[in-house]
Amino acid sequence: MRRVAPALLAYLAVRLAGLAVLALWAHRRHHGVWPVLALHWDADWYLGIADHGYAHELGTAYNANNLAFFPLYPYLVKAVAVLTPGSRASTGLGIAVLASLAAAWGVFAVGDRLHGHRTGVLLTVLWAALPVGLVQWMGYTESLFTAFAAWALYAVLIDRPLTAACLASLAGLTRPTGVAVAAAVAGWALLAVRRRPFDARLLAAAALAPLGWCGYVGWVGLRLGRWDGYFAVQRLWRNELDGGRETVRRIREMLASDPRPHLFLVMVTGTLIASAVLFALSVGDRQPLPLLVFTGVLLVIVLGSGGVYFPRARFLMPGFPLLMPLAVHLTRASRRYRALFLTAALLGSAYWGAHMALLWPGAP
């Protein structure tokens, strides 16, 4: 705890600053903060699942089938709400905040393990100060998923295959991109078997890591009576891989065609481009292969999707290893440069969080 305390305190400082800006801005616009954090958009879907369960049929309406949302978070909300006072919405928000602290600790642990204490702290601050960092304290699954992903990758780094596989399986029950964590852990385990052929833990880890994701996808297929049930649901949400054509089209539109793009979409476009650049830098820095597989698969899913464009910065939030080259660079920079950069990141995150919640008309 003494070692991680600076990272957690810095994380809380960034997120509380963002919350303060949101509260002040919302007050001036006569807008409530609580509904933004706990009740709207995806939070409403998760609360609906906690209250009423999943749909039994595929249907034909677009953006209407709740089987697109993975089950761990809503059922965790349902279970914990029985034991706690308040509404399920407050329970969901509380779980997200606690999960964000676990995620911040895991992000620090990975950075500390690879590059030392200062890099771990800076990596945590950078993750907290992402432009869409406000989502970490909303009734969404990003914080819980990042916690599972970070600690699964840390378990890989310290050679704990079964722990990594269990966490990867839980990540696979939390978000569709849990397949990226499963690929990282299972791939690492299978490669390690070549060096340690008699280690049964590695084979068990390779089998267990994708179990959560495959289990939910298979369950949806059984529920709907068709082998591609989950993918049919995703098609109704207009989420299909198209090789990146839609992404390229929207980026070209943002940069060249649209004379007055919405400021939030400009930020999303910048985040996608920056993420691709940071992945190239991560490859150049020779990050451990499991981290590269995780962020690589995550980028393929997000950039290769033909679905909605505006939430993609949020979809990339769990890809914290992408920030590692920047954190390492900041450790070598002058104290003045580091302070200026982190101050700008904090202020930018606070602004974008409030802008996203109060001015952008769609979901984060």
mmCIF file of C-alpha atoms in Angstrom:
data_model
loop_
_atom_site.group_PDB
_atom_site.id
_atom_site.type_symbol
_atom_site.label_atom_id
_atom_site.label_comp_id
_atom_site.label_asym_id
_atom_site.label_seq_id
_atom_site.Cartn_x
_atom_site.Cartn_y
_atom_site.Cartn_z
ATOM 1 C CA MET A 1 0.000 0.000 0.000
ATOM 2 C CA ARG A 2 2.834 2.416 0.751
ATOM 3 C CA ARG A 3 4.265 1.832 -2.706
ATOM 4 C CA VAL A 4 1.004 2.332 -4.573
ATOM 5 C CA ALA A 5 -0.308 5.178 -2.385
ATOM 6 C CA PRO A 6 1.181 8.022 -4.515
ATOM 7 C CA ALA A 7 -0.409 6.569 -7.649
ATOM 8 C CA LEU A 8 -3.829 6.158 -6.033
ATOM 9 C CA LEU A 9 -3.728 9.636 -4.496
ATOM 10 C CA ALA A 10 -2.775 11.132 -7.850
ATOM 11 C CA TYR A 11 -5.558 9.157 -9.513
ATOM 12 C CA LEU A 12 -8.115 10.454 -7.021
ATOM 13 C CA ALA A 13 -6.865 14.013 -7.465
ATOM 14 C CA VAL A 14 -7.356 13.868 -11.243
ATOM 15 C CA ARG A 15 -10.791 12.331 -11.060
ATOM 16 C CA LEU A 16 -12.011 14.627 -8.250
ATOM 17 C CA ALA A 17 -10.837 17.640 -10.233
ATOM 18 C CA GLY A 18 -12.818 16.413 -13.216
ATOM 19 C CA LEU A 19 -15.865 15.808 -11.036
ATOM 20 C CA ALA A 20 -15.605 19.316 -9.576
ATOM 21 C CA VAL A 21 -15.511 20.906 -13.040
ATOM 22 C CA LEU A 22 -18.485 18.786 -14.115
ATOM 23 C CA ALA A 23 -20.480 19.781 -11.013
ATOM 24 C CA LEU A 24 -19.728 23.491 -11.473
ATOM 25 C CA TRP A 25 -20.553 23.433 -15.182
ATOM 26 C CA ALA A 26 -23.737 21.418 -14.576
ATOM 27 C CA HIS A 27 -24.830 23.845 -11.837
ATOM 28 C CA ARG A 28 -24.425 26.811 -14.176
ATOM 29 C CA ARG A 29 -26.492 25.013 -16.818
ATOM 30 C CA HIS A 30 -29.113 23.934 -14.229
ATOM 31 C CA HIS A 31 -28.346 20.317 -15.021
ATOM 32 C CA GLY A 32 -28.154 17.440 -12.550
ATOM 33 C CA VAL A 33 -24.907 15.504 -12.135
ATOM 34 C CA TRP A 34 -26.370 12.301 -10.696
ATOM 35 C CA PRO A 35 -28.388 11.275 -13.789
ATOM 36 C CA VAL A 36 -25.347 11.831 -16.008
ATOM 37 C CA LEU A 37 -23.179 9.569 -13.886
ATOM 38 C CA ALA A 38 -25.583 6.837 -12.842
ATOM 39 C CA LEU A 39 -28.703 6.684 -14.997
ATOM 40 C CA HIS A 40 -28.186 7.614 -18.632
ATOM 41 C CA TRP A 41 -27.211 5.710 -21.774
ATOM 42 C CA ASP A 42 -25.395 2.401 -21.128
ATOM 43 C CA ALA A 43 -26.005 2.724 -17.383
ATOM 44 C CA ASP A 44 -29.729 2.583 -18.103
ATOM 45 C CA TRP A 45 -29.266 -0.615 -20.123
ATOM 46 C CA TYR A 46 -27.297 -2.287 -17.339
ATOM 47 C CA LEU A 47 -29.860 -1.280 -14.723
ATOM 48 C CA GLY A 48 -32.596 -2.666 -16.961
ATOM 49 C CA ILE A 49 -30.788 -6.008 -17.124
ATOM 50 C CA ALA A 50 -30.349 -5.997 -13.335
ATOM 51 C CA ASP A 51 -34.078 -5.324 -12.918
ATOM 52 C CA HIS A 52 -35.638 -7.457 -15.647
ATOM 53 C CA GLY A 53 -33.011 -9.804 -17.091
ATOM 54 C CA TYR A 54 -32.247 -10.429 -20.750
ATOM 55 C CA ALA A 55 -34.446 -10.537 -23.832
ATOM 56 C CA HIS A 56 -35.665 -13.939 -25.020
ATOM 57 C CA GLU A 57 -35.932 -13.131 -28.726
ATOM 58 C CA LEU A 58 -33.772 -11.445 -31.337
ATOM 59 C CA GLY A 59 -36.435 -9.096 -32.687
ATOM 60 C CA THR A 60 -35.958 -6.755 -35.627
ATOM 61 C CA ALA A 61 -35.629 -3.324 -34.008
ATOM 62 C CA TYR A 62 -32.250 -1.649 -34.212
ATOM 63 C CA ASN A 63 -30.402 -0.666 -31.016
ATOM 64 C CA ALA A 64 -33.007 -2.372 -28.847
ATOM 65 C CA ASN A 65 -31.766 -5.831 -27.801
ATOM 66 C CA ASN A 66 -30.034 -5.922 -24.412
ATOM 67 C CA LEU A 67 -28.216 -9.187 -25.197
ATOM 68 C CA ALA A 68 -25.481 -6.973 -26.671
ATOM 69 C CA PHE A 69 -24.433 -6.102 -23.099
ATOM 70 C CA PHE A 70 -22.295 -8.618 -21.226
ATOM 71 C CA PRO A 71 -23.627 -9.918 -17.888
ATOM 72 C CA LEU A 72 -21.025 -9.615 -15.126
ATOM 73 C CA TYR A 73 -21.539 -5.959 -14.220
ATOM 74 C CA PRO A 74 -25.376 -5.874 -14.182
ATOM 75 C CA TYR A 75 -25.634 -9.085 -12.188
ATOM 76 C CA LEU A 76 -22.949 -7.850 -9.800
ATOM 77 C CA VAL A 77 -25.053 -4.708 -9.326
ATOM 78 C CA LYS A 78 -28.118 -6.859 -8.679
ATOM 79 C CA ALA A 79 -26.302 -9.034 -6.135
ATOM 80 C CA VAL A 80 -24.595 -6.206 -4.245
ATOM 81 C CA ALA A 81 -27.734 -4.033 -4.177
ATOM 82 C CA VAL A 82 -29.418 -6.665 -2.004
ATOM 83 C CA LEU A 83 -26.768 -6.078 0.677
ATOM 84 C CA THR A 84 -26.432 -2.296 0.459
ATOM 85 C CA PRO A 85 -28.749 0.661 1.094
ATOM 86 C CA GLY A 86 -29.868 2.928 -1.704
ATOM 87 C CA SER A 87 -30.937 2.212 -5.245
ATOM 88 C CA ARG A 88 -29.387 -0.102 -7.786
ATOM 89 C CA ALA A 89 -28.174 3.000 -9.606
ATOM 90 C CA SER A 90 -26.150 4.109 -6.577
ATOM 91 C CA THR A 91 -24.841 0.562 -6.184
ATOM 92 C CA GLY A 92 -23.755 0.474 -9.814
ATOM 93 C CA LEU A 93 -21.965 3.797 -9.508
ATOM 94 C CA GLY A 94 -20.280 2.689 -6.287
ATOM 95 C CA ILE A 95 -19.054 -0.512 -7.952
ATOM 96 C CA ALA A 96 -17.669 1.512 -10.870
ATOM 97 C CA VAL A 97 -15.772 3.880 -8.555
ATOM 98 C CA LEU A 98 -14.306 1.036 -6.483
ATOM 99 C CA ALA A 99 -13.414 -0.834 -9.668
ATOM 100 C CA SER A 100 -11.660 2.284 -10.970
ATOM 101 C CA LEU A 101 -9.397 2.263 -7.899
ATOM 102 C CA ALA A 102 -8.628 -1.419 -8.456
ATOM 103 C CA ALA A 103 -7.935 -0.612 -12.104
ATOM 104 C CA ALA A 104 -5.649 2.295 -11.196
ATOM 105 C CA TRP A 105 -3.729 -0.005 -8.847
ATOM 106 C CA GLY A 106 -3.375 -2.604 -11.602
ATOM 107 C CA VAL A 107 -2.222 0.014 -14.116
ATOM 108 C CA PHE A 108 0.390 1.186 -11.620
ATOM 109 C CA ALA A 109 1.480 -2.398 -10.926
ATOM 110 C CA VAL A 110 2.134 -3.075 -14.615
ATOM 111 C CA GLY A 111 4.078 0.162 -15.110
ATOM 112 C CA ASP A 112 6.031 -0.334 -11.891
ATOM 113 C CA ARG A 113 6.903 -3.909 -12.829
ATOM 114 C CA LEU A 114 8.212 -2.964 -16.274
ATOM 115 C CA HIS A 115 9.853 0.420 -15.741
ATOM 116 C CA GLY A 116 9.884 1.317 -12.061
ATOM 117 C CA HIS A 117 7.879 3.284 -9.525
ATOM 118 C CA ARG A 118 7.875 6.682 -11.237
ATOM 119 C CA THR A 119 6.667 5.227 -14.529
ATOM 120 C CA GLY A 120 3.922 3.365 -12.698
ATOM 121 C CA VAL A 121 2.680 6.575 -11.073
ATOM 122 C CA LEU A 122 2.832 8.530 -14.330
ATOM 123 C CA LEU A 123 1.065 5.747 -16.220
ATOM 124 C CA THR A 124 -1.745 5.845 -13.656
ATOM 125 C CA VAL A 125 -2.062 9.623 -13.924
ATOM 126 C CA LEU A 126 -2.161 9.470 -17.720
ATOM 127 C CA TRP A 127 -4.857 6.801 -17.614
ATOM 128 C CA ALA A 128 -6.884 8.918 -15.161
ATOM 129 C CA ALA A 129 -6.487 12.002 -17.363
ATOM 130 C CA LEU A 130 -7.757 10.474 -20.599
ATOM 131 C CA PRO A 131 -10.177 12.788 -22.406
ATOM 132 C CA VAL A 132 -13.053 10.404 -21.621
ATOM 133 C CA GLY A 133 -11.769 9.619 -18.135
ATOM 134 C CA LEU A 134 -15.082 10.714 -16.609
ATOM 135 C CA VAL A 135 -16.523 7.369 -17.748
ATOM 136 C CA GLN A 136 -14.359 5.706 -15.095
ATOM 137 C CA TRP A 137 -16.780 7.159 -12.528
ATOM 138 C CA MET A 138 -20.009 6.430 -14.367
ATOM 139 C CA GLY A 139 -22.321 3.428 -14.232
ATOM 140 C CA TYR A 140 -20.415 1.803 -17.095
ATOM 141 C CA THR A 141 -18.226 -1.302 -17.377
ATOM 142 C CA GLU A 142 -14.935 0.303 -18.460
ATOM 143 C CA SER A 143 -13.466 0.534 -14.953
ATOM 144 C CA LEU A 144 -14.358 -3.028 -14.023
ATOM 145 C CA PHE A 145 -13.029 -4.325 -17.330
ATOM 146 C CA THR A 146 -9.780 -2.352 -17.016
ATOM 147 C CA ALA A 147 -9.265 -3.744 -13.506
ATOM 148 C CA PHE A 148 -9.559 -7.332 -14.773
ATOM 149 C CA ALA A 149 -7.359 -6.595 -17.800
ATOM 150 C CA ALA A 150 -4.627 -4.811 -15.835
ATOM 151 C CA TRP A 151 -4.350 -7.457 -13.150
ATOM 152 C CA ALA A 152 -4.494 -10.269 -15.724
ATOM 153 C CA LEU A 153 -1.542 -8.700 -17.561
ATOM 154 C CA TYR A 154 0.291 -8.197 -14.283
ATOM 155 C CA ALA A 155 -0.277 -11.868 -13.413
ATOM 156 C CA VAL A 156 1.257 -12.779 -16.764
ATOM 157 C CA LEU A 157 4.286 -10.585 -16.041
ATOM 158 C CA ILE A 158 4.893 -12.336 -12.705
ATOM 159 C CA ASP A 159 4.189 -15.796 -14.186
ATOM 160 C CA ARG A 160 0.879 -16.624 -12.508
ATOM 161 C CA PRO A 161 -0.943 -18.356 -15.388
ATOM 162 C CA LEU A 162 -4.051 -19.554 -13.556
ATOM 163 C CA THR A 163 -4.622 -16.183 -11.898
ATOM 164 C CA ALA A 164 -4.214 -14.468 -15.256
ATOM 165 C CA ALA A 165 -6.624 -16.908 -16.899
ATOM 166 C CA CYS A 166 -9.310 -16.455 -14.232
ATOM 167 C CA LEU A 167 -9.090 -12.675 -14.553
ATOM 168 C CA ALA A 168 -9.183 -12.946 -18.348
ATOM 169 C CA SER A 169 -12.303 -15.090 -18.108
ATOM 170 C CA LEU A 170 -13.956 -12.476 -15.870
ATOM 171 C CA ALA A 171 -12.967 -9.764 -18.349
ATOM 172 C CA GLY A 172 -14.652 -11.849 -21.049
ATOM 173 C CA LEU A 173 -17.895 -11.728 -19.050
ATOM 174 C CA THR A 174 -17.669 -7.946 -18.715
ATOM 175 C CA ARG A 175 -17.222 -6.494 -22.201
ATOM 176 C CA PRO A 176 -17.099 -7.770 -25.809
ATOM 177 C CA THR A 177 -13.466 -6.670 -25.988
ATOM 178 C CA GLY A 178 -12.695 -9.229 -23.291
ATOM 179 C CA VAL A 179 -11.580 -11.373 -26.207
ATOM 180 C CA ALA A 180 -8.457 -9.154 -26.335
ATOM 181 C CA VAL A 181 -7.510 -10.108 -22.766
ATOM 182 C CA ALA A 182 -8.223 -13.759 -23.510
ATOM 183 C CA ALA A 183 -6.021 -13.632 -26.614
ATOM 184 C CA ALA A 184 -3.164 -12.043 -24.662
ATOM 185 C CA VAL A 185 -3.270 -14.569 -21.812
ATOM 186 C CA ALA A 186 -3.970 -17.678 -23.895
ATOM 187 C CA GLY A 187 -1.353 -16.728 -26.481
ATOM 188 C CA TRP A 188 1.261 -16.171 -23.782
ATOM 189 C CA ALA A 189 0.408 -19.497 -22.129
ATOM 190 C CA LEU A 190 0.652 -21.444 -25.400
ATOM 191 C CA LEU A 191 4.000 -19.872 -26.257
ATOM 192 C CA ALA A 192 5.291 -20.613 -22.763
ATOM 193 C CA VAL A 193 4.333 -24.289 -23.157
ATOM 194 C CA ARG A 194 7.065 -24.607 -25.773
ATOM 195 C CA ARG A 195 9.637 -23.768 -23.100
ATOM 196 C CA ARG A 196 7.888 -25.604 -20.246
ATOM 197 C CA PRO A 197 6.090 -28.539 -21.883
ATOM 198 C CA PHE A 198 5.240 -30.273 -18.623
ATOM 199 C CA ASP A 199 3.602 -27.281 -16.908
ATOM 200 C CA ALA A 200 -0.079 -28.216 -16.757
ATOM 201 C CA ARG A 201 -0.946 -24.762 -15.425
ATOM 202 C CA LEU A 202 -0.130 -23.209 -18.790
ATOM 203 C CA LEU A 203 -2.416 -25.557 -20.713
ATOM 204 C CA ALA A 204 -5.176 -24.979 -18.169
ATOM 205 C CA ALA A 205 -4.687 -21.212 -18.475
ATOM 206 C CA ALA A 206 -4.894 -21.345 -22.273
ATOM 207 C CA ALA A 207 -8.197 -23.217 -22.009
ATOM 208 C CA LEU A 208 -9.646 -21.103 -19.193
ATOM 209 C CA ALA A 209 -8.780 -17.595 -20.456
ATOM 210 C CA PRO A 210 -11.402 -17.428 -23.268
ATOM 211 C CA LEU A 211 -14.043 -19.321 -21.283
ATOM 212 C CA GLY A 212 -15.950 -16.244 -20.056
ATOM 213 C CA TRP A 213 -16.269 -14.601 -23.471
ATOM 214 C CA CYS A 214 -17.042 -17.868 -25.267
ATOM 215 C CA GLY A 215 -19.467 -18.867 -22.528
ATOM 216 C CA TYR A 216 -21.598 -15.750 -22.882
ATOM 217 C CA VAL A 217 -21.535 -15.791 -26.685
ATOM 218 C CA GLY A 218 -22.522 -19.472 -26.614
ATOM 219 C CA TRP A 219 -25.303 -18.808 -24.088
ATOM 220 C CA VAL A 220 -26.784 -16.085 -26.284
ATOM 221 C CA GLY A 221 -26.748 -18.512 -29.202
ATOM 222 C CA LEU A 222 -28.637 -21.102 -27.155
ATOM 223 C CA ARG A 223 -31.108 -18.509 -25.883
ATOM 224 C CA LEU A 224 -31.930 -17.340 -29.396
ATOM 225 C CA GLY A 225 -31.795 -20.799 -30.965
ATOM 226 C CA ARG A 226 -29.130 -19.972 -33.542
ATOM 227 C CA TRP A 227 -25.384 -20.467 -33.503
ATOM 228 C CA ASP A 228 -24.675 -16.851 -34.515
ATOM 229 C CA GLY A 229 -27.158 -15.366 -32.063
ATOM 230 C CA TYR A 230 -24.745 -12.930 -30.423
ATOM 231 C CA PHE A 231 -23.416 -11.710 -33.765
ATOM 232 C CA ALA A 232 -26.981 -11.285 -35.031
ATOM 233 C CA VAL A 233 -27.641 -9.061 -32.016
ATOM 234 C CA GLN A 234 -24.535 -7.038 -32.813
ATOM 235 C CA ARG A 235 -25.748 -6.587 -36.388
ATOM 236 C CA LEU A 236 -28.932 -5.041 -35.003
ATOM 237 C CA TRP A 237 -26.651 -2.631 -33.140
ATOM 238 C CA ARG A 238 -24.808 -2.019 -36.438
ATOM 239 C CA ASN A 239 -21.601 -3.426 -34.983
ATOM 240 C CA GLU A 240 -19.775 -5.511 -37.560
ATOM 241 C CA LEU A 241 -16.141 -5.652 -38.574
ATOM 242 C CA ASP A 242 -15.648 -4.028 -41.965
ATOM 243 C CA GLY A 243 -11.850 -3.917 -42.105
ATOM 244 C CA GLY A 244 -11.760 -0.275 -41.011
ATOM 245 C CA ARG A 245 -13.620 1.230 -43.959
ATOM 246 C CA GLU A 246 -16.096 3.126 -41.793
ATOM 247 C CA THR A 247 -13.307 4.373 -39.534
ATOM 248 C CA VAL A 248 -11.303 5.686 -42.460
ATOM 249 C CA ARG A 249 -14.402 7.306 -43.931
ATOM 250 C CA ARG A 250 -15.256 9.098 -40.693
ATOM 251 C CA ILE A 251 -11.672 10.247 -40.096
ATOM 252 C CA ARG A 252 -11.496 11.597 -43.657
ATOM 253 C CA GLU A 253 -14.817 13.314 -43.102
ATOM 254 C CA MET A 254 -13.610 14.892 -39.857
ATOM 255 C CA LEU A 255 -10.333 16.104 -41.330
ATOM 256 C CA ALA A 256 -11.317 17.108 -44.857
ATOM 257 C CA SER A 257 -15.035 17.181 -45.628
ATOM 258 C CA ASP A 258 -17.047 18.419 -42.670
ATOM 259 C CA PRO A 259 -16.610 22.212 -42.334
ATOM 260 C CA ARG A 260 -18.051 22.291 -38.803
ATOM 261 C CA PRO A 261 -17.565 18.915 -37.076
ATOM 262 C CA HIS A 262 -18.779 18.555 -33.516
ATOM 263 C CA LEU A 263 -15.924 19.203 -31.117
ATOM 264 C CA PHE A 264 -16.501 15.889 -29.339
ATOM 265 C CA LEU A 265 -16.085 13.978 -32.603
ATOM 266 C CA VAL A 266 -12.852 15.862 -33.276
ATOM 267 C CA MET A 267 -11.582 14.600 -29.923
ATOM 268 C CA VAL A 268 -12.651 11.027 -30.770
ATOM 269 C CA THR A 269 -10.826 11.253 -34.099
ATOM 270 C CA GLY A 270 -7.684 12.574 -32.424
ATOM 271 C CA THR A 271 -7.833 9.768 -29.854
ATOM 272 C CA LEU A 272 -8.056 7.085 -32.553
ATOM 273 C CA ILE A 273 -5.122 8.509 -34.488
ATOM 274 C CA ALA A 274 -3.036 8.954 -31.333
ATOM 275 C CA SER A 275 -3.790 5.377 -30.246
ATOM 276 C CA ALA A 276 -2.504 3.984 -33.545
ATOM 277 C CA VAL A 277 0.674 6.062 -33.219
ATOM 278 C CA LEU A 278 1.181 4.972 -29.606
ATOM 279 C CA PHE A 279 0.770 1.331 -30.597
ATOM 280 C CA ALA A 280 3.546 1.747 -33.174
ATOM 281 C CA LEU A 281 5.740 3.307 -30.475
ATOM 282 C CA SER A 282 4.890 0.414 -28.130
ATOM 283 C CA VAL A 283 6.041 -2.058 -30.769
ATOM 284 C CA GLY A 284 9.219 -0.028 -31.240
ATOM 285 C CA ASP A 285 9.819 -0.077 -27.486
ATOM 286 C CA ARG A 286 9.453 -3.867 -27.518
ATOM 287 C CA GLN A 287 6.761 -4.060 -24.926
ATOM 288 C CA PRO A 288 6.114 -7.583 -23.624
ATOM 289 C CA LEU A 289 4.148 -9.582 -26.172
ATOM 290 C CA PRO A 290 1.008 -10.070 -24.015
ATOM 291 C CA LEU A 291 0.615 -6.293 -23.708
ATOM 292 C CA LEU A 292 1.053 -5.837 -27.450
ATOM 293 C CA VAL A 293 -1.458 -8.599 -28.205
ATOM 294 C CA PHE A 294 -3.994 -7.044 -25.834
ATOM 295 C CA THR A 295 -3.741 -3.529 -27.269
ATOM 296 C CA GLY A 296 -3.374 -4.830 -30.830
ATOM 297 C CA VAL A 297 -6.566 -6.901 -30.699
ATOM 298 C CA LEU A 298 -8.350 -4.033 -28.949
ATOM 299 C CA LEU A 299 -7.326 -1.656 -31.735
ATOM 300 C CA VAL A 300 -8.379 -4.123 -34.438
ATOM 301 C CA ILE A 301 -11.830 -4.433 -32.861
ATOM 302 C CA VAL A 302 -12.324 -0.686 -32.353
ATOM 303 C CA LEU A 303 -10.749 0.609 -35.566
ATOM 304 C CA GLY A 304 -12.047 -2.273 -37.673
ATOM 305 C CA SER A 305 -15.664 -1.852 -36.591
ATOM 306 C CA GLY A 306 -18.289 -0.554 -38.973
ATOM 307 C CA GLY A 307 -20.502 0.458 -36.048
ATOM 308 C CA VAL A 308 -21.133 3.768 -34.344
ATOM 309 C CA TYR A 309 -18.197 6.164 -34.300
ATOM 310 C CA PHE A 310 -18.700 8.439 -31.312
ATOM 311 C CA PRO A 311 -18.034 5.983 -28.417
ATOM 312 C CA ARG A 312 -14.751 4.665 -29.787
ATOM 313 C CA ALA A 313 -12.529 6.795 -27.547
ATOM 314 C CA ARG A 314 -14.312 5.158 -24.609
ATOM 315 C CA PHE A 315 -13.891 1.708 -26.126
ATOM 316 C CA LEU A 316 -10.108 2.278 -26.163
ATOM 317 C CA MET A 317 -9.950 3.424 -22.539
ATOM 318 C CA PRO A 318 -8.916 -0.016 -21.177
ATOM 319 C CA GLY A 319 -5.877 -0.017 -23.506
ATOM 320 C CA PHE A 320 -3.636 1.579 -20.883
ATOM 321 C CA PRO A 321 -0.407 -0.067 -22.196
ATOM 322 C CA LEU A 322 -0.697 2.318 -25.142
ATOM 323 C CA LEU A 323 0.237 5.098 -22.700
ATOM 324 C CA MET A 324 3.455 3.359 -21.620
ATOM 325 C CA PRO A 325 5.763 5.064 -24.180
ATOM 326 C CA LEU A 326 4.437 8.445 -23.063
ATOM 327 C CA ALA A 327 4.907 7.600 -19.367
ATOM 328 C CA VAL A 328 8.478 6.431 -19.971
ATOM 329 C CA HIS A 329 9.222 9.617 -21.925
ATOM 330 C CA LEU A 330 7.879 11.769 -19.095
ATOM 331 C CA THR A 331 10.140 10.063 -16.559
ATOM 332 C CA ARG A 332 13.116 11.268 -18.584
ATOM 333 C CA ALA A 333 11.787 14.794 -19.162
ATOM 334 C CA SER A 334 12.594 17.830 -17.058
ATOM 335 C CA ARG A 335 10.466 18.485 -13.988
ATOM 336 C CA ARG A 336 9.052 21.686 -15.544
ATOM 337 C CA TYR A 337 8.064 19.954 -18.787
ATOM 338 C CA ARG A 338 6.500 17.078 -16.860
ATOM 339 C CA ALA A 339 4.497 19.455 -14.659
ATOM 340 C CA LEU A 340 3.240 21.449 -17.647
ATOM 341 C CA PHE A 341 2.267 18.323 -19.567
ATOM 342 C CA LEU A 342 0.408 16.726 -16.651
ATOM 343 C CA THR A 343 -1.366 19.986 -15.795
ATOM 344 C CA ALA A 344 -2.533 20.303 -19.403
ATOM 345 C CA ALA A 345 -3.685 16.673 -19.376
ATOM 346 C CA LEU A 346 -5.636 17.192 -16.134
ATOM 347 C CA LEU A 347 -7.336 20.365 -17.358
ATOM 348 C CA GLY A 348 -8.069 18.794 -20.731
ATOM 349 C CA SER A 349 -9.593 15.725 -19.116
ATOM 350 C CA ALA A 350 -11.774 17.867 -16.846
ATOM 351 C CA TYR A 351 -12.988 19.951 -19.787
ATOM 352 C CA TRP A 352 -13.638 17.023 -22.114
ATOM 353 C CA GLY A 353 -15.452 15.098 -19.401
ATOM 354 C CA ALA A 354 -17.872 17.954 -18.762
ATOM 355 C CA HIS A 355 -18.215 18.643 -22.484
ATOM 356 C CA MET A 356 -18.992 14.995 -23.158
ATOM 357 C CA ALA A 357 -21.597 14.837 -20.369
ATOM 358 C CA LEU A 358 -23.317 18.183 -20.869
ATOM 359 C CA LEU A 359 -22.852 19.338 -24.481
ATOM 360 C CA TRP A 360 -22.508 16.169 -26.544
ATOM 361 C CA PRO A 361 -26.081 14.977 -27.257
ATOM 362 C CA GLY A 362 -25.278 11.263 -27.573
ATOM 363 C CA ALA A 363 -23.784 8.574 -25.360
ATOM 364 C CA PRO A 364 -20.146 8.980 -24.234
#
